[in-house]
Short mmCIF file of N, CA and C in Angstrom, two decimals:
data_model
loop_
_atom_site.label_atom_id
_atom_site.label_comp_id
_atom_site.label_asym_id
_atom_site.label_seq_id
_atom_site.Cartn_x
_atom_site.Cartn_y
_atom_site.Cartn_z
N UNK A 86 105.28 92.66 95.00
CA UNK A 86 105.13 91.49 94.17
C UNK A 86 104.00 91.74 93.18
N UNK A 87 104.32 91.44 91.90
CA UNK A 87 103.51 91.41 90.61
C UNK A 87 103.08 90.39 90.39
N UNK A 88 101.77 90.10 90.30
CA UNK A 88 100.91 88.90 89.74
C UNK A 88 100.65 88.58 88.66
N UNK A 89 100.35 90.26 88.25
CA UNK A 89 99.77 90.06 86.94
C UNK A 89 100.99 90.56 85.56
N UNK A 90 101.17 89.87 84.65
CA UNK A 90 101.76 90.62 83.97
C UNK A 90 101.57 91.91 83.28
N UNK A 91 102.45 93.04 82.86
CA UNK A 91 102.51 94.28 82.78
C UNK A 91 101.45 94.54 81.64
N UNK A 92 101.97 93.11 81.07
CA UNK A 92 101.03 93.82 79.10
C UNK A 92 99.70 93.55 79.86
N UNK A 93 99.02 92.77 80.54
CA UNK A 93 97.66 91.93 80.39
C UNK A 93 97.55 93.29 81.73
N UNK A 94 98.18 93.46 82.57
CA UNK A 94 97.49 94.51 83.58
C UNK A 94 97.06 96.29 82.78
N UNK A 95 98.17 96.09 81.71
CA UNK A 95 98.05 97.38 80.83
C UNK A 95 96.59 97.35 80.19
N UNK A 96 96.66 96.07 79.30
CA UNK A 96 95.07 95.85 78.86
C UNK A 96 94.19 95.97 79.82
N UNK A 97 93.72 95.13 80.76
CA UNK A 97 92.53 95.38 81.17
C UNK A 97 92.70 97.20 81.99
N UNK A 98 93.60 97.52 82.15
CA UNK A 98 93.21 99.11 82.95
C UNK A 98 92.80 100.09 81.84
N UNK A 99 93.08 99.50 80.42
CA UNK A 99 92.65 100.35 79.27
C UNK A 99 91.08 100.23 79.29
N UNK A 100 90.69 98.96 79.74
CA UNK A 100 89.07 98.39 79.50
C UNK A 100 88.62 99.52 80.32
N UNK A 101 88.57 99.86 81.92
CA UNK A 101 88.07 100.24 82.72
C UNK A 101 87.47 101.59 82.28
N UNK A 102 86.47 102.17 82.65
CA UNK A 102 85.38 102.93 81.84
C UNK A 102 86.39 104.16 83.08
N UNK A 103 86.56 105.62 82.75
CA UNK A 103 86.49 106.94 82.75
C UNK A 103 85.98 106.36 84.83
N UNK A 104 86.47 107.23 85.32
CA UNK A 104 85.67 107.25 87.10
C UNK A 104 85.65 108.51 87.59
N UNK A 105 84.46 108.44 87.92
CA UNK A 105 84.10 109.79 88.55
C UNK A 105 85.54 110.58 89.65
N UNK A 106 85.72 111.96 89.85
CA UNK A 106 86.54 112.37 90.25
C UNK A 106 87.20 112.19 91.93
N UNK A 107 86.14 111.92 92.46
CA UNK A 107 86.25 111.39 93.65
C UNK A 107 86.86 110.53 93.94
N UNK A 108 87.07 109.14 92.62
CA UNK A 108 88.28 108.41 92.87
C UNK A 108 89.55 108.53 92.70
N UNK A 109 89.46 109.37 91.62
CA UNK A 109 91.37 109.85 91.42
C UNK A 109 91.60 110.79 92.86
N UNK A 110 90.83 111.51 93.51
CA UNK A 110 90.80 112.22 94.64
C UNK A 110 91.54 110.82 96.21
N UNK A 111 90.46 109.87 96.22
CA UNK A 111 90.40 108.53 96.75
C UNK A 111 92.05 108.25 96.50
N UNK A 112 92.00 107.37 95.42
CA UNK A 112 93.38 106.77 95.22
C UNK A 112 94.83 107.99 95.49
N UNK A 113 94.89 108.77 95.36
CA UNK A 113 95.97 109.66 95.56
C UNK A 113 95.65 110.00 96.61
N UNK A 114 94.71 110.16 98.02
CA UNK A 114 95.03 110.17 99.35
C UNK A 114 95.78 108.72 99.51
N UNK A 115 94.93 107.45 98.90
CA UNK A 115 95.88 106.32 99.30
C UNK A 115 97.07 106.09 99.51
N UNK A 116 97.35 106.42 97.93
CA UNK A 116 99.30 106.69 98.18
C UNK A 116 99.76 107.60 98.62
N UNK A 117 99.22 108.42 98.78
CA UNK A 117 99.65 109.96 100.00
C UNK A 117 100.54 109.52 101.03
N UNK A 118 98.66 108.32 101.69
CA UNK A 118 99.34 108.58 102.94
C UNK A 118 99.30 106.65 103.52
N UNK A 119 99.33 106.08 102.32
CA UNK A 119 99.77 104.78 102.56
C UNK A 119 98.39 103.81 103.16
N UNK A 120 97.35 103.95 102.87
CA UNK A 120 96.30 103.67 103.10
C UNK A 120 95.86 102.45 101.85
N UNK A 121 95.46 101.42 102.54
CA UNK A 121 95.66 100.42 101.51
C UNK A 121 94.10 100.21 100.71
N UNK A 122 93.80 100.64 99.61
CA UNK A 122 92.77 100.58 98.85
C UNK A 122 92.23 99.43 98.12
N UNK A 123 91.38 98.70 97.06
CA UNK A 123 91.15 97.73 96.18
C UNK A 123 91.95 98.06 94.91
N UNK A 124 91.86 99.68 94.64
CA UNK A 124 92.37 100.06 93.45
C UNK A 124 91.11 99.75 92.24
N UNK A 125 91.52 100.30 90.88
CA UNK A 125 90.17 100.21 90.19
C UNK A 125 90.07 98.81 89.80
N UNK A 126 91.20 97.99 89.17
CA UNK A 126 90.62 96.88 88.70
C UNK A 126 89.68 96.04 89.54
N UNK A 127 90.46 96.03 90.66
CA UNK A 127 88.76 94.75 91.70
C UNK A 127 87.59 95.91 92.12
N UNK A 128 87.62 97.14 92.25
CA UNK A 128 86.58 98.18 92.03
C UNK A 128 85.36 97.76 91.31
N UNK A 129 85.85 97.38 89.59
CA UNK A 129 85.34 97.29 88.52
C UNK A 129 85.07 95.98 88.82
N UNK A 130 85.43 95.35 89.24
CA UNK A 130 84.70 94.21 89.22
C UNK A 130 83.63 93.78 90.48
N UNK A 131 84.23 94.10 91.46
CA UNK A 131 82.89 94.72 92.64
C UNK A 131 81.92 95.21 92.19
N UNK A 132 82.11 95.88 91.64
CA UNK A 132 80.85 96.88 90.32
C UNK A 132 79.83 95.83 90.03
N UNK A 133 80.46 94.93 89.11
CA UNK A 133 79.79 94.17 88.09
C UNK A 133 79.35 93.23 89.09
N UNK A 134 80.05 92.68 89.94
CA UNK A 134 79.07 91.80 90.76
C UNK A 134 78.06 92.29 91.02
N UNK A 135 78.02 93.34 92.11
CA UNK A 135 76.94 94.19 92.64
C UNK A 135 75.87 94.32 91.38
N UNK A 136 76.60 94.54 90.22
CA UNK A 136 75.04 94.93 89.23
C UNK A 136 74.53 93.61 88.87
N UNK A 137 75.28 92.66 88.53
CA UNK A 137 74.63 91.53 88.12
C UNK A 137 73.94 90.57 88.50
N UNK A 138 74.16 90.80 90.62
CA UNK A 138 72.83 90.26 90.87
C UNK A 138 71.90 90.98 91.72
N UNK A 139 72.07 91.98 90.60
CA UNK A 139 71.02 93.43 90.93
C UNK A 139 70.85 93.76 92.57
N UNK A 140 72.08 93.67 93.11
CA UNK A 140 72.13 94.33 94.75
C UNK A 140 71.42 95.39 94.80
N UNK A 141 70.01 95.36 96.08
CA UNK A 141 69.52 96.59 96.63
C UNK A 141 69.77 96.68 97.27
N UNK A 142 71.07 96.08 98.45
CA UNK A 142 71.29 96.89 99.97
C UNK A 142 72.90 95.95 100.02
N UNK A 143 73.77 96.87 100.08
CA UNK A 143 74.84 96.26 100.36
C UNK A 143 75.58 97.02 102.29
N UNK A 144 76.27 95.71 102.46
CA UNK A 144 77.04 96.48 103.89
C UNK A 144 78.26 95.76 103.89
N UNK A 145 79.11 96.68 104.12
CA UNK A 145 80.25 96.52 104.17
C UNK A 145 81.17 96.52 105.30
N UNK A 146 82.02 95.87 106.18
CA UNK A 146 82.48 95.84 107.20
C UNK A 146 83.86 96.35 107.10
N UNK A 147 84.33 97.45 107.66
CA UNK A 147 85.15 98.26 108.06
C UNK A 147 85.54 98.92 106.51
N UNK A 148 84.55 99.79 105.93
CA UNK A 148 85.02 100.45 104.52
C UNK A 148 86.20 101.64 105.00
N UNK A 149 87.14 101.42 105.62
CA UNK A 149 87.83 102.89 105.78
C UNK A 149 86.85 104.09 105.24
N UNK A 150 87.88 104.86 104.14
CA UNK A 150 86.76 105.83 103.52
C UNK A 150 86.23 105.99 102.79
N UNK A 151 85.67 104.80 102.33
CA UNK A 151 84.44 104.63 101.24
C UNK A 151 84.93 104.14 99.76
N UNK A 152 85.77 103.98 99.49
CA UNK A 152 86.31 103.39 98.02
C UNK A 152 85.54 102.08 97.73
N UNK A 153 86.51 100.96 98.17
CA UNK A 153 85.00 100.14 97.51
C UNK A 153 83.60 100.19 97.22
N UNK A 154 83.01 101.02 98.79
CA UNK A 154 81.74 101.13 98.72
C UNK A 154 81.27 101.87 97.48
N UNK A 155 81.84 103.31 97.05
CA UNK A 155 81.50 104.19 96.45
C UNK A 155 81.37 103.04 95.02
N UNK A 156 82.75 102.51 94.60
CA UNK A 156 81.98 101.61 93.82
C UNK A 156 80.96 100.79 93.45
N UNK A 157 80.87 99.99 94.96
CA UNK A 157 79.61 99.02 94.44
C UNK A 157 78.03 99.87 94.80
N UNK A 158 78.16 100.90 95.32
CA UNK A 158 77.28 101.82 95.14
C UNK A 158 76.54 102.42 94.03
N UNK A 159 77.50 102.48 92.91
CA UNK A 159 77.15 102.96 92.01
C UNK A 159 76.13 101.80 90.56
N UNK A 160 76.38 100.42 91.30
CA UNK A 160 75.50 99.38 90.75
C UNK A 160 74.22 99.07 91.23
N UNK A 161 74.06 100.20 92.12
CA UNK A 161 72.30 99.69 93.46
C UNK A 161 71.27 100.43 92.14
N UNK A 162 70.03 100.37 92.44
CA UNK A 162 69.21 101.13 92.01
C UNK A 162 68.70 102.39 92.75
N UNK A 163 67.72 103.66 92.16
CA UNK A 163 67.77 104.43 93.13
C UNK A 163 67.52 104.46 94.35
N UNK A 164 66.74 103.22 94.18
CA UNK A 164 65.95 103.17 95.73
C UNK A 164 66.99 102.09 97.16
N UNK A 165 68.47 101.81 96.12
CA UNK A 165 69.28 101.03 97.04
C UNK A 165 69.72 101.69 98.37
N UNK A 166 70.23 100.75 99.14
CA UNK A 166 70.92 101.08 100.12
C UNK A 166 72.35 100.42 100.18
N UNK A 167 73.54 101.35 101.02
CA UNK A 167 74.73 100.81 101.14
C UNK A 167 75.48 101.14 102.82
N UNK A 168 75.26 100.49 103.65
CA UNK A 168 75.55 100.31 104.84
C UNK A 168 77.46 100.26 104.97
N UNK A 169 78.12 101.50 105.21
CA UNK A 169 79.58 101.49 105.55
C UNK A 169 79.65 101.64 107.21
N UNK A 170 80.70 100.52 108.03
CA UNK A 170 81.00 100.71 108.95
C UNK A 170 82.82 101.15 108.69
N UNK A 171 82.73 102.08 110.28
CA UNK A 171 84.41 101.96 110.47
C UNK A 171 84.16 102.49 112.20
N UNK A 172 85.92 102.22 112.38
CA UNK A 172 85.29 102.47 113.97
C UNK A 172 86.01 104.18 113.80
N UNK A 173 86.67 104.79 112.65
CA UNK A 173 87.34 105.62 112.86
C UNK A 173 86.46 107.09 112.40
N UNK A 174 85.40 107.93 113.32
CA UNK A 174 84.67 108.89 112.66
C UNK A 174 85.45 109.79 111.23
N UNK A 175 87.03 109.70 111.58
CA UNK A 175 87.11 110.64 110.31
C UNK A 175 87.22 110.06 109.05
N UNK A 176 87.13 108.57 109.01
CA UNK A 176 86.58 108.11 107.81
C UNK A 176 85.73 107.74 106.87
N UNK A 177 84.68 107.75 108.37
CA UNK A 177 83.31 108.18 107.89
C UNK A 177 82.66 109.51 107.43
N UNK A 178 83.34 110.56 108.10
CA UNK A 178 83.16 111.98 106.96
C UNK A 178 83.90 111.98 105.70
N UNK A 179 85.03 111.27 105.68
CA UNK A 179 85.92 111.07 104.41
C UNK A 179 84.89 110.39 103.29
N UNK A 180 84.17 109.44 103.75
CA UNK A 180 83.38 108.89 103.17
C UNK A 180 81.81 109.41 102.12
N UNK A 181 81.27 110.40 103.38
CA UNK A 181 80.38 111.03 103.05
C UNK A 181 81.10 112.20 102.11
N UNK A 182 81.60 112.62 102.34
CA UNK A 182 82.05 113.92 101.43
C UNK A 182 82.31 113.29 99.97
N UNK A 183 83.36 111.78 99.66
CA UNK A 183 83.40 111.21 98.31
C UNK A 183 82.03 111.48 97.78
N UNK A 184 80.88 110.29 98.92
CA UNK A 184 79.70 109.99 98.29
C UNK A 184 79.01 111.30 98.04
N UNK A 185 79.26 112.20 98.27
CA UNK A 185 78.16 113.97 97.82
C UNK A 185 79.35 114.05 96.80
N UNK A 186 80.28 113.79 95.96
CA UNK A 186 81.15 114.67 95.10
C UNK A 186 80.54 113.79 94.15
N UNK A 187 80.44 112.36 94.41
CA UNK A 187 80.25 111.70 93.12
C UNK A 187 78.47 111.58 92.57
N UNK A 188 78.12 112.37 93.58
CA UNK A 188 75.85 112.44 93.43
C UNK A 188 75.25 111.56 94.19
N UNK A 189 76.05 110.64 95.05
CA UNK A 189 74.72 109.45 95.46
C UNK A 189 74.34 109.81 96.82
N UNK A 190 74.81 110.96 97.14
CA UNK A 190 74.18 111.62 98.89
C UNK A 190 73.28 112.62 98.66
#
């Protein structure tokens, strides 16, 4: 089911700024292997929340392997923190390995 229409979903995915490689990496395990993600548009806007009320410590409850997080990660300052749980260890190395490809480990 489509919510959004095609032209207005076309526009705003044109808005969305360039993403580090780790997410095209991210999203194509998703559809790989059927793993259900945010995708970039609510990404980008996770983003902007996180920056706009200047989050220094975010935690997140059950991040599979780090996609959202890696996003709203990238709105902390250097000295932020971002707390990912999962109960599944190999998504937590899935996780760490994004966060060292994209610089914030």
């Amino acid at each position: 089911m489509n919510l959004l229409n095609p032209k207005v979903k076309e526009y705003i995915e044109g808005a969305i700024p360039a993403r580090k490689a780790p997410f095209y990496e991210m999203e194509a395990y998703a559809k790989e292997h059927g793993f259900p993600i945010i995708g970039p548009l609510v990404g980008t806007l996770l983003k902007q929340i996180a920056y706009s009320i200047k989050a220094k410590m975010i935690f997140e409850l059950g991040s599979g392997y780090g996609y959202s997080a890696l996003w709203m990660a990238q709105a902390l300052p250097e000295d932020g923190k971002i707390y990912l749980t999962d109960r599944k260890e190999e998504n937590k190395q899935m996780a760490i390995r994004h966060f060292e490809k994209a610089g914030l480990l």
